[in-house]
Each structure stands twice: as C-alpha cells, then as structure tokens.
Amino acid sequence: MNTSDTKKARAMLTFGRVLVYLFLALLAILCLFPFYMLLINATRSNADLQGGFRVLAQGNFLENLHNAWTDASINIPRGLFNSFLIAGLSAVLTTYFSALTAYGIHAYQFRLKKLAFGFIMAVMVIPNQVGAVGFVQILYKLKLTNNYLPLVLPAVASPIVFFYMKQYMESVLPLEIVEAARVDGSGEFHTFNRIVLPMLKPALAVQLIFTFVTSWNNYFVPSLILTKAEYKTVPIMIAQLRSADYSKFDMGKVYMFILLAILPVLVVYIFLSKSIIKGVTAGGVKG
C-alpha cells in the first residue's frame, strides 16, 4: 500500500470515528433531555408552566421545594424514607442471597444440581403478576398488610439475579481458588464472604443498582397491601398526584416531587457507576 492509499485509509477511519462520536452524542442528548426538562420545570411556577415550553431555568426552585416538602396531603419525606428502606433492604438481601445461591450451584457437585438450576430458570419465566392475587390474599389472611416484610423477604428469591451471578462466577471464579481455601481450613461461609464476594464486587454493584431501581419503582404489589398513609411509597404518592384534580394542584410542586423521587436512584448510581461499568464489561466476556 502506497502513501496515498494510507492517507485515504486514515482519513476514512477518522471520518468513521467522527460519525460514531456524533451518533453517540446524539443518543446522549436524547437520553438526558427528559432529565434536563424535569430539572427546568422544577424551577418554574405553576402559572409559568401553563405558558408552555421553556429551555432556561426560572427562579421558583426553592419555593417549589418548600411547597413539595411541606405538602400536608402527601408526606414526601416519609414516602422517600419508606421507599429507600424497602429498596435498600431488598437490594442488599437479593444480591447477597442470589450470589450465595449461585455460589452453591457453581462450586458444589451434587446429584440434583441440573434439576435445581433448571427449576430456578423455570421460575424466572413466570411473570410476577401471575401469583400476585394469591399472594395478596395470603397477606390479608395473615394480617401482613401495611407491613414491609412482604415487600422485602420475597425479593430475596430472584432468579434473574441468580442467573447473572452464576454466569459471572463462571468467568471470574476458578474452582481451584475455592479448593485451595478448603485445603487451608477455611469454612464455606468464610470462603464465600472473605474470598468470593470481593471477587464479585463489579457484579454485585450491577445487581445492587438494578434491584434497587426495580424495588424503588415497584407500584403494583405495594399499592395493594399498603393502604395507610404512613406506609405508602413514592410510586403510590406519584399515582395519587396523577389522579388528583388538575385544577387544584401546583404543577411546579409536582415536577419537584418527581425530581426528588429520582434523586436517590441517581445518587446510588453515581456511587456505584465505576463498578457497574466493570461488571457489565466483565460479565459479557467469559474467560
């Protein structure tokens, strides 16, 4: 290849990269635009919002924040606390016990291993709504309504998280490490907690954020069993705002409430973002 052909190839490569970067920038703008508009609308008054679309922020952010935070009809601080408590406990318990189950399937050899794995995979394809009616009926009979336990404990059994952790272990956890720990006298739980879990940090971060967001946005079952105001979560409160009389509520306050509702998710993602990227990258490559 002569010098002219080399220059043309480099020019084509540079042009292709520019197109890719422009396309990715466009996707980023499209993804971030709704969040930008939510932030802008949270700074506008109700009268200003009635006037239509605006690109620049206005000066009602603190007023909307005060009105939303002190609303007598909807206790936002309590709702945020309830959602964070349920989502946080669900994320931690689901991730830990799913990883523990995946470790048992990955590291142990027993007669019904394939059957156990197949059963868990079969459960994964069953929609949650199928058993919701019976589940809620049982909760009413056991008088477990207006209680967080039915929202946290069932989340521990998550076939999707188990499957992800199982696949991740196959790529990063050689059984020789487990055997070496056993030879050194390490107990099974000690091996899992002190040796295996640190190797799974990227995968744990991925599943923590995914399960946290899933639990945070969960509306269906909580709306059926949480009837008292002090137990209600953020999605239920947002639904109450949507069902209210349009002429009687402040749109600026509504946008501020929605902004407050997504802030905890953004904070969790920011803290786990580096590990999430590592987990997604490593989980897609099997060594």
CSV table of C-alpha atoms in Angstrom, one decimal:
chain,number,residue,atom,x,y,z
A,1,MET,CA,0.0,0.0,0.0
A,2,ASN,CA,1.5,3.4,-1.0
A,3,THR,CA,1.5,6.6,0.9
A,4,SER,CA,-1.6,8.0,-0.9
A,5,ASP,CA,-3.7,4.9,0.0
A,6,THR,CA,-2.5,5.0,3.6
A,7,LYS,CA,-3.7,8.6,3.9
A,8,LYS,CA,-7.0,7.8,2.4
A,9,ALA,CA,-7.5,4.9,4.8
A,10,ARG,CA,-6.6,7.1,7.7
A,11,ALA,CA,-9.0,9.8,6.5
A,12,MET,CA,-11.8,7.2,6.2
A,13,LEU,CA,-11.1,5.9,9.6
A,14,THR,CA,-11.1,9.4,11.1
A,15,PHE,CA,-14.4,10.2,9.3
A,16,GLY,CA,-15.9,7.0,10.6
A,17,ARG,CA,-14.9,7.8,14.2
A,18,VAL,CA,-16.4,11.3,13.9
A,19,LEU,CA,-19.7,9.8,12.7
A,20,VAL,CA,-19.7,7.4,15.6
A,21,TYR,CA,-19.0,10.1,18.1
A,22,LEU,CA,-21.7,12.3,16.7
A,23,PHE,CA,-24.2,9.5,16.8
A,24,LEU,CA,-23.2,8.7,20.5
A,25,ALA,CA,-23.5,12.4,21.3
A,26,LEU,CA,-27.0,12.5,19.8
A,27,LEU,CA,-28.0,9.4,21.8
A,28,ALA,CA,-26.7,11.0,25.0
A,29,ILE,CA,-28.6,14.2,24.3
A,30,LEU,CA,-31.8,12.3,23.7
A,31,CYS,CA,-31.4,10.3,26.9
A,32,LEU,CA,-30.5,13.3,29.1
A,33,PHE,CA,-33.1,15.7,27.6
A,34,PRO,CA,-36.0,14.4,29.7
A,35,PHE,CA,-34.0,14.8,32.9
A,36,TYR,CA,-32.9,18.3,31.8
A,37,MET,CA,-36.5,19.3,31.2
A,38,LEU,CA,-37.6,17.8,34.5
A,39,LEU,CA,-35.0,20.0,36.2
A,40,ILE,CA,-36.1,23.1,34.3
A,41,ASN,CA,-39.8,22.5,35.0
A,42,ALA,CA,-38.9,22.1,38.7
A,43,THR,CA,-37.7,25.7,38.7
A,44,ARG,CA,-40.9,27.1,37.2
A,45,SER,CA,-44.1,28.3,38.8
A,46,ASN,CA,-47.5,26.8,38.1
A,47,ALA,CA,-48.5,29.9,36.1
A,48,ASP,CA,-45.3,29.8,34.1
A,49,LEU,CA,-45.8,26.1,33.3
A,50,GLN,CA,-49.2,26.9,31.9
A,51,GLY,CA,-47.5,29.1,29.3
A,52,GLY,CA,-45.7,26.3,27.5
A,53,PHE,CA,-42.2,25.1,26.8
A,54,ARG,CA,-39.1,26.9,28.2
A,55,VAL,CA,-35.4,26.0,27.8
A,56,LEU,CA,-33.9,28.1,30.6
A,57,ALA,CA,-34.4,27.7,34.3
A,58,GLN,CA,-36.6,30.1,36.2
A,59,GLY,CA,-36.5,31.3,39.8
A,60,ASN,CA,-39.0,29.2,41.7
A,61,PHE,CA,-36.8,26.2,42.6
A,62,LEU,CA,-36.7,26.9,46.3
A,63,GLU,CA,-40.4,27.8,46.5
A,64,ASN,CA,-41.4,24.6,44.7
A,65,LEU,CA,-39.0,22.6,47.0
A,66,HIS,CA,-40.6,24.1,50.1
A,67,ASN,CA,-44.2,23.6,48.8
A,68,ALA,CA,-43.5,19.9,47.9
A,69,TRP,CA,-41.6,19.1,51.1
A,70,THR,CA,-44.3,20.6,53.4
A,71,ASP,CA,-47.3,19.4,51.5
A,72,ALA,CA,-49.9,18.3,54.0
A,73,SER,CA,-51.7,15.9,51.7
A,74,ILE,CA,-48.7,13.9,50.7
A,75,ASN,CA,-45.8,13.3,53.2
A,76,ILE,CA,-42.8,13.3,50.8
A,77,PRO,CA,-40.1,12.8,53.5
A,78,ARG,CA,-41.9,9.8,54.8
A,79,GLY,CA,-42.5,8.4,51.3
A,80,LEU,CA,-38.8,8.8,50.4
A,81,PHE,CA,-37.8,7.1,53.7
A,82,ASN,CA,-40.3,4.2,53.1
A,83,SER,CA,-39.1,3.7,49.5
A,84,PHE,CA,-35.4,3.9,50.5
A,85,LEU,CA,-35.9,1.4,53.3
A,86,ILE,CA,-37.7,-1.1,51.2
A,87,ALA,CA,-35.5,-0.7,48.1
A,88,GLY,CA,-32.2,-0.7,50.1
A,89,LEU,CA,-33.1,-3.8,52.1
A,90,SER,CA,-34.4,-5.6,49.0
A,91,ALA,CA,-31.3,-4.8,47.0
A,92,VAL,CA,-28.8,-5.9,49.7
A,93,LEU,CA,-30.7,-9.1,50.6
A,94,THR,CA,-31.5,-10.0,47.0
A,95,THR,CA,-27.9,-9.5,45.8
A,96,TYR,CA,-26.3,-11.4,48.7
A,97,PHE,CA,-28.5,-14.4,48.8
A,98,SER,CA,-28.6,-14.7,45.0
A,99,ALA,CA,-24.8,-14.7,44.9
A,100,LEU,CA,-24.8,-17.3,47.7
A,101,THR,CA,-27.2,-19.5,45.8
A,102,ALA,CA,-25.1,-19.1,42.6
A,103,TYR,CA,-22.0,-20.0,44.6
A,104,GLY,CA,-23.7,-23.2,45.8
A,105,ILE,CA,-24.6,-24.2,42.3
A,106,HIS,CA,-21.3,-23.2,40.8
A,107,ALA,CA,-18.9,-24.6,43.5
A,108,TYR,CA,-20.7,-27.8,44.6
A,109,GLN,CA,-21.3,-31.0,42.7
A,110,PHE,CA,-24.4,-32.9,43.8
A,111,ARG,CA,-26.9,-35.2,42.2
A,112,LEU,CA,-29.8,-32.8,41.6
A,113,LYS,CA,-27.6,-29.9,40.6
A,114,LYS,CA,-29.0,-29.7,37.0
A,115,LEU,CA,-32.6,-30.1,38.2
A,116,ALA,CA,-32.1,-27.3,40.8
A,117,PHE,CA,-30.7,-25.0,38.1
A,118,GLY,CA,-33.5,-25.8,35.7
A,119,PHE,CA,-36.1,-25.2,38.3
A,120,ILE,CA,-34.7,-21.8,39.1
A,121,MET,CA,-34.6,-20.9,35.4
A,122,ALA,CA,-38.3,-22.1,35.0
A,123,VAL,CA,-39.3,-19.8,37.8
A,124,MET,CA,-37.6,-16.9,36.1
A,125,VAL,CA,-40.0,-17.0,33.1
A,126,ILE,CA,-43.2,-16.8,35.3
A,127,PRO,CA,-44.5,-13.2,35.5
A,128,ASN,CA,-44.9,-11.8,39.0
A,129,GLN,CA,-48.4,-10.8,38.2
A,130,VAL,CA,-49.5,-14.4,37.9
A,131,GLY,CA,-49.2,-15.1,41.6
A,132,ALA,CA,-50.0,-11.6,42.8
A,133,VAL,CA,-53.7,-12.2,43.6
A,134,GLY,CA,-53.0,-15.3,45.7
A,135,PHE,CA,-50.0,-13.6,47.3
A,136,VAL,CA,-52.1,-10.6,48.4
A,137,GLN,CA,-54.9,-12.9,49.6
A,138,ILE,CA,-52.5,-14.8,51.8
A,139,LEU,CA,-51.2,-11.5,53.2
A,140,TYR,CA,-54.7,-10.3,54.1
A,141,LYS,CA,-55.3,-13.7,55.9
A,142,LEU,CA,-52.1,-13.4,57.8
A,143,LYS,CA,-52.8,-9.7,58.6
A,144,LEU,CA,-49.5,-8.7,57.0
A,145,THR,CA,-50.9,-5.7,55.1
A,146,ASN,CA,-49.3,-2.3,55.9
A,147,ASN,CA,-46.1,-4.2,56.6
A,148,TYR,CA,-42.8,-4.0,54.8
A,149,LEU,CA,-41.8,-7.7,55.3
A,150,PRO,CA,-43.9,-8.9,52.3
A,151,LEU,CA,-42.1,-6.4,50.1
A,152,VAL,CA,-38.6,-7.3,51.3
A,153,LEU,CA,-38.5,-11.0,52.1
A,154,PRO,CA,-39.9,-12.4,48.8
A,155,ALA,CA,-37.4,-10.3,46.9
A,156,VAL,CA,-34.6,-12.4,48.3
A,157,ALA,CA,-35.5,-15.2,45.8
A,158,SER,CA,-34.6,-13.5,42.5
A,159,PRO,CA,-33.9,-16.0,39.6
A,160,ILE,CA,-32.7,-13.2,37.3
A,161,VAL,CA,-30.1,-12.0,39.8
A,162,PHE,CA,-29.1,-15.6,40.5
A,163,PHE,CA,-28.6,-16.3,36.8
A,164,TYR,CA,-26.4,-13.2,36.3
A,165,MET,CA,-24.3,-14.0,39.3
A,166,LYS,CA,-23.9,-17.7,38.1
A,167,GLN,CA,-22.7,-16.6,34.7
A,168,TYR,CA,-20.3,-14.0,36.2
A,169,MET,CA,-18.8,-16.6,38.6
A,170,GLU,CA,-18.1,-18.9,35.7
A,171,SER,CA,-15.9,-16.2,34.1
A,172,VAL,CA,-14.1,-14.9,37.2
A,173,LEU,CA,-14.2,-17.6,39.9
A,174,PRO,CA,-12.0,-20.7,39.2
A,175,LEU,CA,-12.9,-23.6,41.4
A,176,GLU,CA,-9.2,-24.0,42.2
A,177,ILE,CA,-9.4,-20.9,44.5
A,178,VAL,CA,-12.3,-22.5,46.4
A,179,GLU,CA,-10.4,-25.8,46.7
A,180,ALA,CA,-7.3,-24.0,47.9
A,181,ALA,CA,-9.3,-22.2,50.6
A,182,ARG,CA,-10.8,-25.5,51.8
A,183,VAL,CA,-7.4,-27.1,52.0
A,184,ASP,CA,-6.2,-24.2,54.2
A,185,GLY,CA,-9.1,-24.9,56.5
A,186,SER,CA,-11.4,-22.1,55.6
A,187,GLY,CA,-15.1,-22.7,56.3
A,188,GLU,CA,-17.7,-22.4,53.5
A,189,PHE,CA,-19.3,-19.2,54.7
A,190,HIS,CA,-15.9,-17.7,55.5
A,191,THR,CA,-14.7,-18.6,51.9
A,192,PHE,CA,-17.8,-17.1,50.4
A,193,ASN,CA,-17.7,-13.9,52.5
A,194,ARG,CA,-14.0,-13.2,52.6
A,195,ILE,CA,-12.8,-14.6,49.2
A,196,VAL,CA,-15.6,-15.0,46.8
A,197,LEU,CA,-17.6,-11.8,47.5
A,198,PRO,CA,-14.6,-9.4,47.0
A,199,MET,CA,-14.1,-11.0,43.5
A,200,LEU,CA,-17.7,-10.3,42.7
A,201,LYS,CA,-17.7,-6.6,43.5
A,202,PRO,CA,-18.4,-5.4,39.9
A,203,ALA,CA,-21.3,-7.9,39.5
A,204,LEU,CA,-22.6,-7.1,43.0
A,205,ALA,CA,-22.7,-3.3,42.1
A,206,VAL,CA,-24.6,-4.0,38.9
A,207,GLN,CA,-27.3,-6.1,40.7
A,208,LEU,CA,-27.5,-3.7,43.6
A,209,ILE,CA,-28.4,-0.8,41.4
A,210,PHE,CA,-30.8,-2.9,39.2
A,211,THR,CA,-32.6,-4.4,42.1
A,212,PHE,CA,-32.7,-1.1,44.0
A,213,VAL,CA,-34.3,0.7,41.0
A,214,THR,CA,-36.7,-2.2,40.4
A,215,SER,CA,-37.8,-2.1,44.1
A,216,TRP,CA,-37.9,1.7,44.1
A,217,ASN,CA,-40.2,1.8,41.1
A,218,ASN,CA,-42.4,-1.1,42.3
A,219,TYR,CA,-46.0,0.0,42.3
A,220,PHE,CA,-48.3,-3.0,41.7
A,221,VAL,CA,-47.9,-5.0,44.9
A,222,PRO,CA,-47.3,-2.1,47.3
A,223,SER,CA,-50.4,-0.4,46.1
A,224,LEU,CA,-52.4,-3.5,47.0
A,225,ILE,CA,-51.1,-4.0,50.5
A,226,LEU,CA,-50.0,-0.5,51.7
A,227,THR,CA,-53.2,1.3,52.5
A,228,LYS,CA,-52.2,3.6,55.4
A,229,ALA,CA,-50.6,6.9,54.5
A,230,GLU,CA,-47.6,6.5,56.8
A,231,TYR,CA,-46.6,3.3,54.9
A,232,LYS,CA,-47.0,4.4,51.3
A,233,THR,CA,-44.0,4.6,49.0
A,234,VAL,CA,-43.0,7.2,46.4
A,235,PRO,CA,-44.7,5.5,43.3
A,236,ILE,CA,-48.0,5.3,45.2
A,237,MET,CA,-47.8,9.0,46.1
A,238,ILE,CA,-47.0,9.9,42.5
A,239,ALA,CA,-50.0,8.0,41.4
A,240,GLN,CA,-52.1,9.9,43.9
A,241,LEU,CA,-50.9,13.2,42.4
A,242,ARG,CA,-51.8,12.0,38.9
A,243,SER,CA,-55.3,11.1,40.0
A,244,ALA,CA,-55.9,14.4,41.7
A,245,ASP,CA,-58.0,17.2,40.3
A,246,TYR,CA,-55.8,19.0,37.7
A,247,SER,CA,-57.1,22.4,38.7
A,248,LYS,CA,-56.3,22.0,42.4
A,249,PHE,CA,-52.6,21.2,42.4
A,250,ASP,CA,-49.4,23.1,41.7
A,251,MET,CA,-47.6,21.8,38.6
A,252,GLY,CA,-44.3,23.2,39.8
A,253,LYS,CA,-44.7,21.3,43.0
A,254,VAL,CA,-45.5,18.1,41.1
A,255,TYR,CA,-42.3,18.4,39.0
A,256,MET,CA,-40.3,19.0,42.1
A,257,PHE,CA,-41.8,15.9,43.7
A,258,ILE,CA,-40.8,13.8,40.7
A,259,LEU,CA,-37.3,15.3,40.8
A,260,LEU,CA,-37.0,14.4,44.5
A,261,ALA,CA,-38.2,10.9,43.7
A,262,ILE,CA,-35.4,10.1,41.2
A,263,LEU,CA,-32.6,11.7,43.2
A,264,PRO,CA,-31.9,8.7,45.4
A,265,VAL,CA,-31.6,6.5,42.3
A,266,LEU,CA,-29.1,8.9,40.8
A,267,VAL,CA,-27.1,9.1,44.0
A,268,VAL,CA,-26.9,5.3,44.2
A,269,TYR,CA,-25.9,5.1,40.5
A,270,ILE,CA,-23.2,7.7,40.9
A,271,PHE,CA,-21.6,5.9,43.9
A,272,LEU,CA,-21.7,2.5,42.0
A,273,SER,CA,-21.1,3.7,38.4
A,274,LYS,CA,-17.4,2.6,38.2
A,275,SER,CA,-18.2,-0.8,39.5
A,276,ILE,CA,-21.3,-1.1,37.3
A,277,ILE,CA,-19.2,-0.4,34.1
A,278,LYS,CA,-16.6,-3.0,35.2
A,279,GLY,CA,-19.4,-5.5,36.0
A,280,VAL,CA,-21.2,-5.1,32.7
A,281,THR,CA,-17.9,-5.4,30.7
A,282,ALA,CA,-16.5,-8.4,32.6
A,283,GLY,CA,-19.9,-10.1,32.7
A,284,GLY,CA,-20.1,-10.1,28.9
A,285,VAL,CA,-16.7,-11.9,28.5
A,286,LYS,CA,-16.3,-15.4,29.6
A,287,GLY,CA,-12.7,-16.4,30.3
